[in-house]
XYZ file of C-alpha atoms in Angstrom:
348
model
C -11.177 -55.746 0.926
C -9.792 -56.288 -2.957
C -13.322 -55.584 -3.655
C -13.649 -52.430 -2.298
C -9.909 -51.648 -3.375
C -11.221 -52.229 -6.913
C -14.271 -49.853 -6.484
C -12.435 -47.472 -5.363
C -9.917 -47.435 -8.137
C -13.223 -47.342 -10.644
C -14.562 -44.643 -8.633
C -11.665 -42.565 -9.209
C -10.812 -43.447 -12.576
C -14.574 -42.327 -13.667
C -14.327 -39.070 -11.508
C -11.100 -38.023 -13.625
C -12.583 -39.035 -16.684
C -16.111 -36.254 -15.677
C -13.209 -33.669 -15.036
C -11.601 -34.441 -18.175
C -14.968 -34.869 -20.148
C -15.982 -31.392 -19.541
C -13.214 -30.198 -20.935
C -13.281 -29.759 -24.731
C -10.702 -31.734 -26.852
C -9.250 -27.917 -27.984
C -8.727 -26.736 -24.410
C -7.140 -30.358 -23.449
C -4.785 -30.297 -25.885
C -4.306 -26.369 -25.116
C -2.905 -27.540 -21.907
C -1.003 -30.166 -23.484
C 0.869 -27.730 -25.620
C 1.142 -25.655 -22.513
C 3.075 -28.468 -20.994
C 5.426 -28.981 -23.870
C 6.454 -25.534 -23.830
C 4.588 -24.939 -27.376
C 3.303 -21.644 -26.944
C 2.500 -21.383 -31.010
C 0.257 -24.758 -30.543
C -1.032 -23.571 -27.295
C -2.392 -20.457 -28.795
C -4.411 -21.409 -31.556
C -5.992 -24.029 -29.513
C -6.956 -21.924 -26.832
C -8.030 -19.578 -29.598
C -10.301 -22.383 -30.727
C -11.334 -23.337 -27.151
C -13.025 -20.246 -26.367
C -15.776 -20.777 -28.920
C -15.940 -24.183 -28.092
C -16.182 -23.260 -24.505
C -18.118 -19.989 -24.567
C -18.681 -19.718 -20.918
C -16.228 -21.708 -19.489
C -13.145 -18.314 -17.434
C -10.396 -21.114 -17.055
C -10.063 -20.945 -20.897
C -9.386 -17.317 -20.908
C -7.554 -17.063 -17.972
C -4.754 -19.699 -18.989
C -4.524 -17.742 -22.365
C -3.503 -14.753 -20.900
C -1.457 -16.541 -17.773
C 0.554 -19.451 -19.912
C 0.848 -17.808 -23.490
C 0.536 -13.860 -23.556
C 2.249 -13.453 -20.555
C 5.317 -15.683 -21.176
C 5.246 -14.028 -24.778
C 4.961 -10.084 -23.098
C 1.800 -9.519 -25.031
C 0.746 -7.367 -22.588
C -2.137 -5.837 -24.318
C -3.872 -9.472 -24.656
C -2.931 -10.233 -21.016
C -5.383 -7.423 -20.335
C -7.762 -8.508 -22.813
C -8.245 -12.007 -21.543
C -7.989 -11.810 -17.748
C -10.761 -9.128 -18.364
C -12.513 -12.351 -20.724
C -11.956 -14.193 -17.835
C -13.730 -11.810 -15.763
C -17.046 -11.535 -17.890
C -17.581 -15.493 -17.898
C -17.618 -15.560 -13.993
C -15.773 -14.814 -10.921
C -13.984 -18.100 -10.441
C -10.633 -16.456 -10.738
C -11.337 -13.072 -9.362
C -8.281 -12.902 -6.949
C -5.779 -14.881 -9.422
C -6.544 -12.149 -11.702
C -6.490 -9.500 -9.437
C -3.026 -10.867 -8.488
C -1.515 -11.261 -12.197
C -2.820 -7.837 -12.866
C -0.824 -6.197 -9.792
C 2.424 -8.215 -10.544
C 2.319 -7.352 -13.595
C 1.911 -3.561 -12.687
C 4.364 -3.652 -10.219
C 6.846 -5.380 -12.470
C 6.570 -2.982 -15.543
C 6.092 0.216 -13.217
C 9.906 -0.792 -11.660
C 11.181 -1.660 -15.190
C 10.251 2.070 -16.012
C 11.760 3.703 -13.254
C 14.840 1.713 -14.044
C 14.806 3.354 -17.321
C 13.771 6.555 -16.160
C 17.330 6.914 -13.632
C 18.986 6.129 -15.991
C 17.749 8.766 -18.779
C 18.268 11.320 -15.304
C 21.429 10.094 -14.386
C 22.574 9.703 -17.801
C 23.564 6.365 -17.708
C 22.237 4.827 -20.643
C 23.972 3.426 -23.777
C 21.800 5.171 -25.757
C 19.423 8.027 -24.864
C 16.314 7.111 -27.451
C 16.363 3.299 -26.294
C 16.232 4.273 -22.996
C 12.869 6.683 -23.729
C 11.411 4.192 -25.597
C 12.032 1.471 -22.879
C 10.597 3.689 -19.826
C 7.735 4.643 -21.621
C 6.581 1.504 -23.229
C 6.901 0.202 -19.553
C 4.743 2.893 -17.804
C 2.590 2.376 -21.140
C 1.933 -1.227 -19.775
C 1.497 -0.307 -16.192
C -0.695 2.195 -16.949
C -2.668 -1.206 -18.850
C -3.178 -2.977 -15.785
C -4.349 -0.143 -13.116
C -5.697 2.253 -15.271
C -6.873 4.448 -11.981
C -3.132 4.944 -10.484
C -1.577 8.088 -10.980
C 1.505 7.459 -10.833
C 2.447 5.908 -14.392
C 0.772 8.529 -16.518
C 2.753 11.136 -14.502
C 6.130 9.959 -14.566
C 5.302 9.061 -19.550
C 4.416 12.648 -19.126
C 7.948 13.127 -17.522
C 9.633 11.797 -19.519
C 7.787 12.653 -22.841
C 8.266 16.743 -21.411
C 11.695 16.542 -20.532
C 13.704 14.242 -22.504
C 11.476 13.327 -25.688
C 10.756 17.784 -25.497
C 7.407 17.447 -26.577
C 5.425 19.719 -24.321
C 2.179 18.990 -26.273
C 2.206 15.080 -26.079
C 3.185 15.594 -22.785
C 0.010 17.516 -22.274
C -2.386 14.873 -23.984
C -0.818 11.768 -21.995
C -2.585 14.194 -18.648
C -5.620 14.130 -20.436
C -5.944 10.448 -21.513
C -5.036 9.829 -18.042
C -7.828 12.521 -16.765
C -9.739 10.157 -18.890
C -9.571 7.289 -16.484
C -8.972 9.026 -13.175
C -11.361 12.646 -13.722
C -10.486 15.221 -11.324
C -7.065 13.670 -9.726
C -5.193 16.241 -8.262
C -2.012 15.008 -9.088
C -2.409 14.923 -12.455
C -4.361 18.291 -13.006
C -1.559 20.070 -11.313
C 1.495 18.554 -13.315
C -0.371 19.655 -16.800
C -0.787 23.582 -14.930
C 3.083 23.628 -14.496
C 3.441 22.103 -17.870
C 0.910 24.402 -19.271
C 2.999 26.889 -17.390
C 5.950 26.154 -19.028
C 4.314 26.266 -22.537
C 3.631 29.922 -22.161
C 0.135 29.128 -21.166
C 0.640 31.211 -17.726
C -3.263 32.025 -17.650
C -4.557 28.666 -18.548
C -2.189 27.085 -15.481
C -3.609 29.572 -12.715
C -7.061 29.205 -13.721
C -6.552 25.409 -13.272
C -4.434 26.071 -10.012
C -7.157 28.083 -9.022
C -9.755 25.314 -9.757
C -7.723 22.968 -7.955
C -7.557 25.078 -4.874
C -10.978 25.517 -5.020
C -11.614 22.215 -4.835
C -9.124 21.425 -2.577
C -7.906 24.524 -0.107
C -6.054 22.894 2.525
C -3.822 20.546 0.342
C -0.456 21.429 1.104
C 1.500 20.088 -1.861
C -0.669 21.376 -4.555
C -1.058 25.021 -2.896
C 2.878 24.959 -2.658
C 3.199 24.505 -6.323
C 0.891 27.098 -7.277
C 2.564 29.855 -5.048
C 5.931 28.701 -6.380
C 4.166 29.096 -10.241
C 2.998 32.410 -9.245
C 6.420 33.218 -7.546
C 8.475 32.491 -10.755
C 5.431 34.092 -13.278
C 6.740 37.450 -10.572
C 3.168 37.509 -9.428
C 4.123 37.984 -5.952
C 1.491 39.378 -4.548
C -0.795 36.574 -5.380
C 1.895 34.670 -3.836
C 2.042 36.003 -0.553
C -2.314 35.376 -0.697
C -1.449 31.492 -1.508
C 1.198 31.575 1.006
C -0.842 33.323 3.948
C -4.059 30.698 2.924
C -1.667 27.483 3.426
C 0.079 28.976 6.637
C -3.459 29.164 8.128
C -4.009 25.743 7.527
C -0.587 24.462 8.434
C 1.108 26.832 10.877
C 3.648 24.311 11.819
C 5.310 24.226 8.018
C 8.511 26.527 8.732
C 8.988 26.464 4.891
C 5.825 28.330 4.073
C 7.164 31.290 6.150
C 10.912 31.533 4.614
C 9.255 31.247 0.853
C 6.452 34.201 2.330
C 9.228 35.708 3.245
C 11.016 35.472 -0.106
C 7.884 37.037 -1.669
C 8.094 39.825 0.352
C 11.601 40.803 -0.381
C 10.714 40.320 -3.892
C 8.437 43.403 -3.592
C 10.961 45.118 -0.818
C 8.265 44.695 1.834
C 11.793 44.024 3.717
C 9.704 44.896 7.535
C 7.465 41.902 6.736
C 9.655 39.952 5.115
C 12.052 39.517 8.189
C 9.090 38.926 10.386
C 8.442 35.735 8.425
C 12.295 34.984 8.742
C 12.767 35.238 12.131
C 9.071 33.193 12.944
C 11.366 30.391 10.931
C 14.419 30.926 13.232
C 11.721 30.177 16.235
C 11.553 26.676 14.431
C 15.294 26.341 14.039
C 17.828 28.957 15.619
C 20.764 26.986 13.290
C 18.508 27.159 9.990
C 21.800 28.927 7.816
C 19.550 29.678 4.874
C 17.361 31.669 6.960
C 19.928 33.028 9.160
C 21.405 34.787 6.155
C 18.258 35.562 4.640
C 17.584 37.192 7.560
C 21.342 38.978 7.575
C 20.781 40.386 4.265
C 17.192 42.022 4.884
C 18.426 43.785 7.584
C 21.599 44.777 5.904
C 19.490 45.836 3.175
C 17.625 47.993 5.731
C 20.710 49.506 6.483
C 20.813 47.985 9.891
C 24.294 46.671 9.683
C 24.571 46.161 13.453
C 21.536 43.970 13.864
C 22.899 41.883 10.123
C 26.256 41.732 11.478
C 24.795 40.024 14.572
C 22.808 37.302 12.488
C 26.266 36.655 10.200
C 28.007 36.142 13.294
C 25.917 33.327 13.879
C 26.463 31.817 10.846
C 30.035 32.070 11.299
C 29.824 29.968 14.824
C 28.044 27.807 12.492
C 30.646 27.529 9.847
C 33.880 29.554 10.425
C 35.763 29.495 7.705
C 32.823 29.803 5.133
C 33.856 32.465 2.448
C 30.642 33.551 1.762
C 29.935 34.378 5.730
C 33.136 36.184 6.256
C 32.553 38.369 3.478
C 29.001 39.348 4.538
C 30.708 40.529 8.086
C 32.941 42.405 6.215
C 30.189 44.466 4.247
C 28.477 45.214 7.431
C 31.292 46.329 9.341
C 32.158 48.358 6.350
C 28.646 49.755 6.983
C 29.303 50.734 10.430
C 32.240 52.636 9.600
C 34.820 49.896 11.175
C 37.094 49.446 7.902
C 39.929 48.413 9.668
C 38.315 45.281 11.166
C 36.157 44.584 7.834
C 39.322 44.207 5.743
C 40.424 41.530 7.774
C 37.454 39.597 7.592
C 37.840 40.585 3.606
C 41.217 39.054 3.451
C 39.944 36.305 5.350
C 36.915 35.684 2.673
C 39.741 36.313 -0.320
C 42.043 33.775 1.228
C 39.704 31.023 1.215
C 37.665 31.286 -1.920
């Protein structure tokens, strides 16, 4: 029994000593340094372990995990794992998995900085651009296909930095990585948009529709671009396009609507308000919508009606009472508009 207690002990003791032979003496005492918190140490001799190691992922892999990443040198976290990557598959999902935390961690650092810069709650404004976009910068290192932290640099680059034309050019880089996404082709035509550049950002709304005809979100923003460029007309075509696809979106009727009373098709226009009334008899934007397009037909009985509703809605709204008031003025009943008048005076 001692004898095979010894052999045993030998067996092992030569088995650790094949692991540790095929390590390099620069990668061992890598690891070493690793241990002892000596990052400085642990760098150089990883450095020198990946020429003495040429094919060996581990040696990559622990650069970017122990040193780089523990340091926030993001960019040769990237570079590494991706080392890693080219010398075998050994640490496929480890990587996979240090590349989404890290994603996830800087994407959520952004947004912190990016409330704040909208809410205003920063100490100071530039530190808190710099912060959120240095953060989505890093993101955007480790999933260079996701959308989402491009969009939300350009953001911030367009609304709080003011630079339109950077704004622009951090779209394209990311059109660079992710060709064709929707998302990102249709924030640069409202920024385009908002540069002045009103026939560059319908041609590329109209590219994207093209492309894509039944996608809700993107064929709301270009009729709402071609509703505030006062291209109605090409608004109501959007608008009448996306209802057929989704005839169950009540908001697609009230803003057809809207487009209509922007060229006083008022007949048509209050046909699309009362189909959004069928959806919701209490909807109060519509229901005065509604009110005013018939009192702006003249047809103060059938507005009154609709502003009565509202008031069972909300009785002591100013805004109601004085809308009763102007159409019983309109029917000739003075006496019992002034009170609703005084009523609407009284509690403004």
């Amino acid at each position: 029994m001692k004898f095979k207690s010894v052999l045993l002990t030998v067996m092992l003791i030569s088995v650790a000593f094949m692991f540790t032979a095929c390590n390099s003496p620069e990668f061992t005492s890598a690891k070493m340094y690793v241990q002892q918190k000596d990052l400085v140490k642990a760098e150089e001799f990883f450095l020198k372990a990946l020429d003495t190691e040429p094919t060996n992922p581990e040696v990559p892999y622990l650069l970017a995990k122990d040193v780089y990443g523990p340091n926030k040198d993001y960019i040769n976290v990237e570079k590494y794992l991706n080392e890693s990557l080219k010398r075998g598959d050994t640490y496929k999902q480890e990587i996979k998995d240090l590349k989404e935390f890290y994603w996830g961690k800087a994407f959520n650092e952004g947004v912190k900085y990016y409330n704040q810069l909208v809410n205003k709650e920063y100490d100071n404004k530039e530190t808190a651009i710099h912060n959120a976009v240095e953060n989505f910068r890093v993101a955007q290192l480790f999933n260079k296909k996701d959308p989402k932290a491009y969009l939300q640099e350009a953001v911030i680059v367009f609304s709080f930095l003011e630079d339109k034309v950077m704004a622009v050019l951090v779209l394209d880089n990311a059109l660079e990585e992710i060709p064709g996404n929707i998302e990102i082709l249709s924030k640069k035509a409202l920024f385009l948009n908002d540069m002045g550049k009103e026939d560059e950002a319908i041609a590329l709304f109209q590219n994207i529709m093209n492309e894509q005809p039944d996608n809700l979100k993107i064929g709301q923003s270009f009729a709402g671009l071609l509703f505030k460029q006062e291209k109605f007309e090409q608004a109501i075509e959007v608008y009448n396009k996306l209802i057929a696809e989704h005839p169950d979106k009540k908001n697609l009727y009230f803003n057809l609507a809207l487009s209509y009373v922007r060229i006083d098709k008022l007949e048509d226009a209050k046909i699309q308000f009362e189909t959004v009334l069928a959806f919701d008899p209490n909807d109060k934007e519509t229901l005065l919508a509604v009110g005013d397009t018939y009192q702006n037909l003249d047809n103060y009985i059938t507005s009154e009606i609709y502003y009565r509703k509202l008031l069972e809605l909300e009785p002591t709204n100013p805004k109601y009472l004085m809308r009763i008031a102007k159409s019983l003025n309109g029917q000739k009943k003075y006496e019992e508009g002034m009170k609703y008048f005084k009523q609407s005076k009284a509690l403004q």
